[in-house]
Short mmCIF file of C-alpha atoms in Angstrom, two decimals:
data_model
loop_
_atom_site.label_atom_id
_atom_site.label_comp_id
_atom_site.label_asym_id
_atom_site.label_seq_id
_atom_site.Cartn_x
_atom_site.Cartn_y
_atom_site.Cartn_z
CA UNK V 1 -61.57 17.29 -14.07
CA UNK V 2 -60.61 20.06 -11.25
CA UNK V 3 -60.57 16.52 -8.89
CA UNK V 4 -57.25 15.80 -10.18
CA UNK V 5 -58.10 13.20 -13.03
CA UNK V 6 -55.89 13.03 -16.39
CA UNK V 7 -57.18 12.67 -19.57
CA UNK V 8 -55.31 10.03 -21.59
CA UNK V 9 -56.10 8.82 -25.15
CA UNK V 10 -59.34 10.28 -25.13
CA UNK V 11 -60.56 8.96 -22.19
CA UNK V 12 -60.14 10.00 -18.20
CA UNK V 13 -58.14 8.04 -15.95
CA UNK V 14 -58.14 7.86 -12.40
CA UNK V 15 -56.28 10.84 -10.25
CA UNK V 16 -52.11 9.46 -9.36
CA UNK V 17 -52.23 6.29 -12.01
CA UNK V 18 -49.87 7.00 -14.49
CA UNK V 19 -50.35 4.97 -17.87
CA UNK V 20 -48.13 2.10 -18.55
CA UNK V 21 -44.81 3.15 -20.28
CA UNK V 22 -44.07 1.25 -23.34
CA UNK V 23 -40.86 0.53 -24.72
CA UNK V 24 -38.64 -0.15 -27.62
CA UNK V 25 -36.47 -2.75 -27.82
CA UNK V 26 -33.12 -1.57 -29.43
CA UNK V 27 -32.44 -3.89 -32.21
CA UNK V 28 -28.59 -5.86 -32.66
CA UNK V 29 -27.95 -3.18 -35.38
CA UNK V 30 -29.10 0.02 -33.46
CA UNK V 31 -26.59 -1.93 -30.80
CA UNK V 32 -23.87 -2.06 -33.12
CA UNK V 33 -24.30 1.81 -34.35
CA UNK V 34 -24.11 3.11 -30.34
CA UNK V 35 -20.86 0.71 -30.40
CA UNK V 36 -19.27 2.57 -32.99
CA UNK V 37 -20.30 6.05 -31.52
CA UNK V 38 -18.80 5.18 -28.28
CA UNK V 39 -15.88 3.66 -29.91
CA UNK V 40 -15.51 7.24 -31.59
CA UNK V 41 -16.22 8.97 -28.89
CA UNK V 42 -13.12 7.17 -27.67
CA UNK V 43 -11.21 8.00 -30.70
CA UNK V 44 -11.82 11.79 -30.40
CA UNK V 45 -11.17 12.03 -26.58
CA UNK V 46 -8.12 10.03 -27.08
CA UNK V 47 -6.68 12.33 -29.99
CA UNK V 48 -7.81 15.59 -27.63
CA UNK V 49 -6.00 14.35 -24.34
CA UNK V 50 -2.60 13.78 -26.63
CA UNK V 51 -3.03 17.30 -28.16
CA UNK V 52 -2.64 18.53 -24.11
CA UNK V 53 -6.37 19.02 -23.18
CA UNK V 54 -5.94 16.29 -20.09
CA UNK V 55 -9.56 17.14 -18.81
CA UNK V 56 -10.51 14.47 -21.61
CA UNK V 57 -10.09 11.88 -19.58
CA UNK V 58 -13.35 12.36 -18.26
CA UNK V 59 -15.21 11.77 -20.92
CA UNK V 60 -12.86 8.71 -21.82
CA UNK V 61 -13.78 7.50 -18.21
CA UNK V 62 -17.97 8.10 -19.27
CA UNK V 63 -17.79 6.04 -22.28
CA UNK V 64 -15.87 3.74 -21.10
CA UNK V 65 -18.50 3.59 -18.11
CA UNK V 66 -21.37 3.00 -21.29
CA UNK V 67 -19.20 0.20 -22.08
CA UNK V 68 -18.19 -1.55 -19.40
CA UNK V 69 -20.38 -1.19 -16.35
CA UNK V 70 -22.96 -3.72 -15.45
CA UNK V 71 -25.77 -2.29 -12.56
CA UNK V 72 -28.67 -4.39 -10.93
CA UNK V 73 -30.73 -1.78 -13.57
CA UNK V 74 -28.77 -1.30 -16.43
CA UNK V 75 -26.61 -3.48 -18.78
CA UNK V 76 -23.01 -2.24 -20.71
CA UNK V 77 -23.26 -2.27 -23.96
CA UNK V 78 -20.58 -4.72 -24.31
CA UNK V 79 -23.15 -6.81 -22.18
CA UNK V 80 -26.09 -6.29 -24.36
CA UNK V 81 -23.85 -7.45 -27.36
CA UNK V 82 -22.15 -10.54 -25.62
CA UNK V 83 -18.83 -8.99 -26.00
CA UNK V 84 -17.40 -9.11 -22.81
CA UNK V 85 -17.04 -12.78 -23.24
CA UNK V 86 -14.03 -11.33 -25.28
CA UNK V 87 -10.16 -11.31 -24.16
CA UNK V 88 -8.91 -7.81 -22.98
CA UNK V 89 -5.67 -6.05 -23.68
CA UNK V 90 -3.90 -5.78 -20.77
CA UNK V 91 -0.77 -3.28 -21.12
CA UNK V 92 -0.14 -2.94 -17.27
CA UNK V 93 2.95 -3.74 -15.62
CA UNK V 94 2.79 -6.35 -13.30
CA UNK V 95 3.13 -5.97 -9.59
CA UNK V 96 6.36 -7.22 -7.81
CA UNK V 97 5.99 -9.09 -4.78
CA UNK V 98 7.59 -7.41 -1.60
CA UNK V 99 8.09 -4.22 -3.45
CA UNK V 100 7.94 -1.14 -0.41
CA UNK V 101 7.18 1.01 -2.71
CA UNK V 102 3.91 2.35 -4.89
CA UNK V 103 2.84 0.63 -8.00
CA UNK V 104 1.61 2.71 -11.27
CA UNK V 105 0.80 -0.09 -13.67
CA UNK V 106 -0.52 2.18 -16.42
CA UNK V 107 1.95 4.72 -16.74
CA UNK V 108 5.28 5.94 -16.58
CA UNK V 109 7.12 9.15 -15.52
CA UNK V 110 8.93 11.45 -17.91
CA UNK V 111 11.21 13.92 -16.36
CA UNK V 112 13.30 16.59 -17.51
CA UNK V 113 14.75 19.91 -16.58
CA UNK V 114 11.19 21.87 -16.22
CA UNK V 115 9.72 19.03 -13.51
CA UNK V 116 8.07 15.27 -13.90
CA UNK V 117 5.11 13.98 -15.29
CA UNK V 118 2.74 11.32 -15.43
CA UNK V 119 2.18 10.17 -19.25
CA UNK V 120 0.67 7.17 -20.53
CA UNK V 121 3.04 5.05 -22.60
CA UNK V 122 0.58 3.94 -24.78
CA UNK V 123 2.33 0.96 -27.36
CA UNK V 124 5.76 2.21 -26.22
CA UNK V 125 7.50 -1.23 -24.61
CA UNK V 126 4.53 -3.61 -25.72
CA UNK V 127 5.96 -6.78 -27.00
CA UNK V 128 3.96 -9.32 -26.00
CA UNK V 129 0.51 -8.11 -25.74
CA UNK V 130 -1.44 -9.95 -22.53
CA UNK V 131 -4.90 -11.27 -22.71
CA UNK V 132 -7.23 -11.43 -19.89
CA UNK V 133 -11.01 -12.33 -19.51
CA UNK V 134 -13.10 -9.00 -18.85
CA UNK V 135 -13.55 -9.34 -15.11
CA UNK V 136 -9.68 -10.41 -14.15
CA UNK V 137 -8.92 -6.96 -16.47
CA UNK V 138 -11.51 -4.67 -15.09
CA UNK V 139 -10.73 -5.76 -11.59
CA UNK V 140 -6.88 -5.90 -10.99
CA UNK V 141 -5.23 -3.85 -9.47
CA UNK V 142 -3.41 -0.97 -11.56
CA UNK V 143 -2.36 1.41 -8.45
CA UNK V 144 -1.46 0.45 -5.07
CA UNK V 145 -0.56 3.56 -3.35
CA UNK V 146 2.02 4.28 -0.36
CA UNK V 147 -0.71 2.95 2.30
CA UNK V 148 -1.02 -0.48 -0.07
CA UNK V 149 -4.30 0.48 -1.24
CA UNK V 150 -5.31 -1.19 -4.99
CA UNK V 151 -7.03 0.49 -7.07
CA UNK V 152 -8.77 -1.51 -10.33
CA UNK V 153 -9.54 0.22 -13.60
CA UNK V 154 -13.43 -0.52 -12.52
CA UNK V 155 -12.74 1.96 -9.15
CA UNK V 156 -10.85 4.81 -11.35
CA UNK V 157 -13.60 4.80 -13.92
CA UNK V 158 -16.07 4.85 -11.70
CA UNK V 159 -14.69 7.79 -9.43
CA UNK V 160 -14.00 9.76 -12.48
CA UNK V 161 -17.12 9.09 -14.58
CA UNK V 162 -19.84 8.81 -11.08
CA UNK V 163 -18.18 11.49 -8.73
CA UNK V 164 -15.36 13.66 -10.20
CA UNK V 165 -16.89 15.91 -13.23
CA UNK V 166 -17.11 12.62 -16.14
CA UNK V 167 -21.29 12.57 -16.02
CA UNK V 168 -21.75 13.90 -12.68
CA UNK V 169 -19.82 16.13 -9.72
CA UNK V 170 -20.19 14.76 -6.42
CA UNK V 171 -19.52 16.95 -2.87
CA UNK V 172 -17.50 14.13 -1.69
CA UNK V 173 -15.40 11.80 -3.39
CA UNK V 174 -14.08 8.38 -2.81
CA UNK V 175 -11.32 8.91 -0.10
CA UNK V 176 -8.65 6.23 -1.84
CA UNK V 177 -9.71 8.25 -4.90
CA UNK V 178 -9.20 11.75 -3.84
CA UNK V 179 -5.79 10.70 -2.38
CA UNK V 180 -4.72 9.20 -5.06
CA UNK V 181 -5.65 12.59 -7.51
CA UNK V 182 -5.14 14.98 -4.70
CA UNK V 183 -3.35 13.47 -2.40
CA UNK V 184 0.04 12.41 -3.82
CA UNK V 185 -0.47 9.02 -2.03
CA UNK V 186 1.88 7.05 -4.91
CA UNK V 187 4.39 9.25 -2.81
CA UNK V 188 6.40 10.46 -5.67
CA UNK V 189 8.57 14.34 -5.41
CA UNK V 190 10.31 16.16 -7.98
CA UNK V 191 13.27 18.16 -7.28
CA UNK V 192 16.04 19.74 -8.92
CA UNK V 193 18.10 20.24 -6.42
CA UNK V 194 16.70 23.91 -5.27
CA UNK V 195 12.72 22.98 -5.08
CA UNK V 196 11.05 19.92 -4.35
CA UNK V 197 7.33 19.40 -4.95
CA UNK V 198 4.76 16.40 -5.43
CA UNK V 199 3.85 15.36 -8.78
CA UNK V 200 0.37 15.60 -9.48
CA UNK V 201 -2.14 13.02 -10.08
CA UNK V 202 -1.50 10.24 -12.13
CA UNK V 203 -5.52 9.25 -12.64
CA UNK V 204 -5.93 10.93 -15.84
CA UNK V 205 -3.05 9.53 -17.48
CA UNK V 206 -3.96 5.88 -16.05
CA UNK V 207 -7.33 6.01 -17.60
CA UNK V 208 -5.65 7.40 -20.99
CA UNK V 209 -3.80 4.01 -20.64
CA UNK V 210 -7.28 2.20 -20.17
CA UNK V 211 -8.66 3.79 -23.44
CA UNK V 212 -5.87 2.74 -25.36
CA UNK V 213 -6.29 -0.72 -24.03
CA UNK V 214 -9.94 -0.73 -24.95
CA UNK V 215 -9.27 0.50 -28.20
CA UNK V 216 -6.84 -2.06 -28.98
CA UNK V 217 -9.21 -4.99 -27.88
CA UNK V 218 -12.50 -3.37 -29.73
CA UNK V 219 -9.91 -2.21 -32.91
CA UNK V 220 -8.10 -4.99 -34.70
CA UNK V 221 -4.83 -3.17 -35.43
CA UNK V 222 -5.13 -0.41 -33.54
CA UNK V 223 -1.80 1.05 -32.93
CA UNK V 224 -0.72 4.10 -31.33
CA UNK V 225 3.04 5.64 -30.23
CA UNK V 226 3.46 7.97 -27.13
CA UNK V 227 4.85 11.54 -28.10
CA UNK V 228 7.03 12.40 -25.16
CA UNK V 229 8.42 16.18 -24.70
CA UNK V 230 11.94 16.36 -25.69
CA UNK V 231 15.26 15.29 -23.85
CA UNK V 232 13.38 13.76 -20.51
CA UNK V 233 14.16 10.14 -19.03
CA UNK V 234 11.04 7.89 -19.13
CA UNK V 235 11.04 5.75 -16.00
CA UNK V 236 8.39 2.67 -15.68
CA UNK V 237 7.87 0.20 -13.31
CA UNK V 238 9.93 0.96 -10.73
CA UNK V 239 9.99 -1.23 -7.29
CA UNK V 240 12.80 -1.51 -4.22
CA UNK V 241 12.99 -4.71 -2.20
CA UNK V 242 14.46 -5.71 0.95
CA UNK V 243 17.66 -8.11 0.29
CA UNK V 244 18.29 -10.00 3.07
CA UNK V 245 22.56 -10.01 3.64
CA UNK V 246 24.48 -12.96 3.08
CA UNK V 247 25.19 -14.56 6.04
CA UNK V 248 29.14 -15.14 6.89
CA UNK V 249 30.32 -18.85 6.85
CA UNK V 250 30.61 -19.55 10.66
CA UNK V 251 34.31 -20.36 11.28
CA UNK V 252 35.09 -23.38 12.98
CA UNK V 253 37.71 -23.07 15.83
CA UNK V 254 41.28 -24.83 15.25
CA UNK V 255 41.69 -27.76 18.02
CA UNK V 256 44.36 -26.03 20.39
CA UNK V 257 47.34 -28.28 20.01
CA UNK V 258 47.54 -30.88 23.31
CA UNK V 259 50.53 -30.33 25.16
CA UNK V 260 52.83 -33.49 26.29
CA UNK V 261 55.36 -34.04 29.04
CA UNK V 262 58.75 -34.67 27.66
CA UNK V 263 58.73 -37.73 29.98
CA UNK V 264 55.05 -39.16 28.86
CA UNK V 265 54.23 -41.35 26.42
CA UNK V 266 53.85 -40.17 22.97
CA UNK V 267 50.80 -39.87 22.17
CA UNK V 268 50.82 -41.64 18.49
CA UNK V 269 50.81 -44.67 20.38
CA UNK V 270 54.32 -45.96 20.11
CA UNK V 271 55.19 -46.56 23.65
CA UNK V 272 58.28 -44.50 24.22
CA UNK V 273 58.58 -41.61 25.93
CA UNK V 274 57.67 -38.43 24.19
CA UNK V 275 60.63 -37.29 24.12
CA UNK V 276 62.72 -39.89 22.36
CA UNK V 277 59.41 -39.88 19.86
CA UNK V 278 57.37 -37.59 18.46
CA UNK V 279 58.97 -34.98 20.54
CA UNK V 280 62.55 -35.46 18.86
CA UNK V 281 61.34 -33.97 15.52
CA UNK V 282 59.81 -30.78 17.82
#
């Protein structure tokens, strides 16, 4: 044995070959019983973020990772239970063509005296809910930022859950990413007339919008109400356009009345002289 060789069910193997892993193949039902973990996980992280403990969101980012995200190595669980075939709750606000400024689909801002924030709105405003197939959902854009950058619910997960403290803390993040937490790149200042400063990041709030949209799909009559802090203005969707100005009506010159010699013939055609004419009346 000192040559290296492992002993393996009661008989040596050659030195470096490992024995063949087996495997068990989770059955529908063990499927269905991590669905309802990760649906409670969801649940939980959803009821801590709206108690104030915002760091949530990166577990809700991590489950909804489990969920969601297909790899050439690993399959969601969604996948695995051929749920993603399913139509997802989409809550965002839609993007306005020619808008110059950023777009926050998820979210809206509440301000009052004490500053601005970011808070997602949850069912406040849903009337019509929207359907979409999973990968029109997962992929559209729900930020574009000052610099017209989009960023999908797939890319905010994923920073969150692969890079920025959800399952694992990266030395670098996603640039589009770090200026959208970091960076203040929706653009948007709070002042009060004696201080102005940028509001913080609106990521964790987006993907507490995201949760509540999964839950809703995954939860037949799941319902939930924002609780905002008292006497602020919500403001939502917000957009500025360039109006082109009306253009004036172009004038069109009066004819410049002809002038006649008393002596000439009038010109309405009768022959006489202009001034035994026309020219009488004048």
């Amino acid at each position: 044995m000192g040559n290296g060789a492992a002993l393996c069910c009661g008989g040596e193997v050659e030195a470096g070959v490992r024995p063949a892993m087996t495997v068990h193949q989770q059955s529908e039902e063990e499927l269905k019983a991590h669905l309802e973990e990760q649906i409670s996980f969801l649940r939980a992280s959803a009821d801590a973020y709206d108690s104030g403990f915002e760091g949530e969101a990166k577990r809700i980012a991590v489950a909804i990772r489990v969920l969601m995200h297909d790899t050439r190595n690993s399959t969601s669980l969604l996948g695995q239970l051929g749920l993603k075939s399913s139509q997802f709750l989409d809550t965002s606000l839609p993007t306005s063509p020619g808008n110059m400024t950023s777009h926050s689909g998820l979210i809206v801002t509440a301000m009052g005296s004490g500053g601005a924030k970011y808070y997602a709105f949850l069912d406040d405003g849903i009337e019509q809910p929207t359907l979409r197939d999973f990968d029109e959902w997962w992929n559209a854009p729900v930020f574009i930022d000052s610099q017209k950058r989009n960023v999908s619910r797939k890319e905010l997960v994923l920073a969150v859950a692969n890079q920025d403290g959800g399952a694992h803390v990266d030395p670098a993040l996603d640039r589009k990413y770090a200026d959208l937490s970091r960076g203040n790149s929706l653009g948007w200042n709070f002042s009060d007339g004696s201080r102005e400063e940028a509001m913080g990041g609106p990521e964790k709030a987006a993907l507490r919008q995201v949760c509540h949209e999964v839950l809703k799909t995954l939860l037949a009559g799941y319902e939930k109400q924002p609780v905002y802090p008292p006497e602020t203005m919500i403001f939502g969707g917000m957009t500025m356009q360039v109006v082109d100005s009306p253009i004036p009506p172009i004038e069109t010159p009066r004819p410049k009345p002809q002038k006649v010699g008393r002596n000439e013939r009038c010109p309405c055609g009768s022959g006489v002289k202009y001034k035994r004419c026309c020219g009488a009346l004048v």
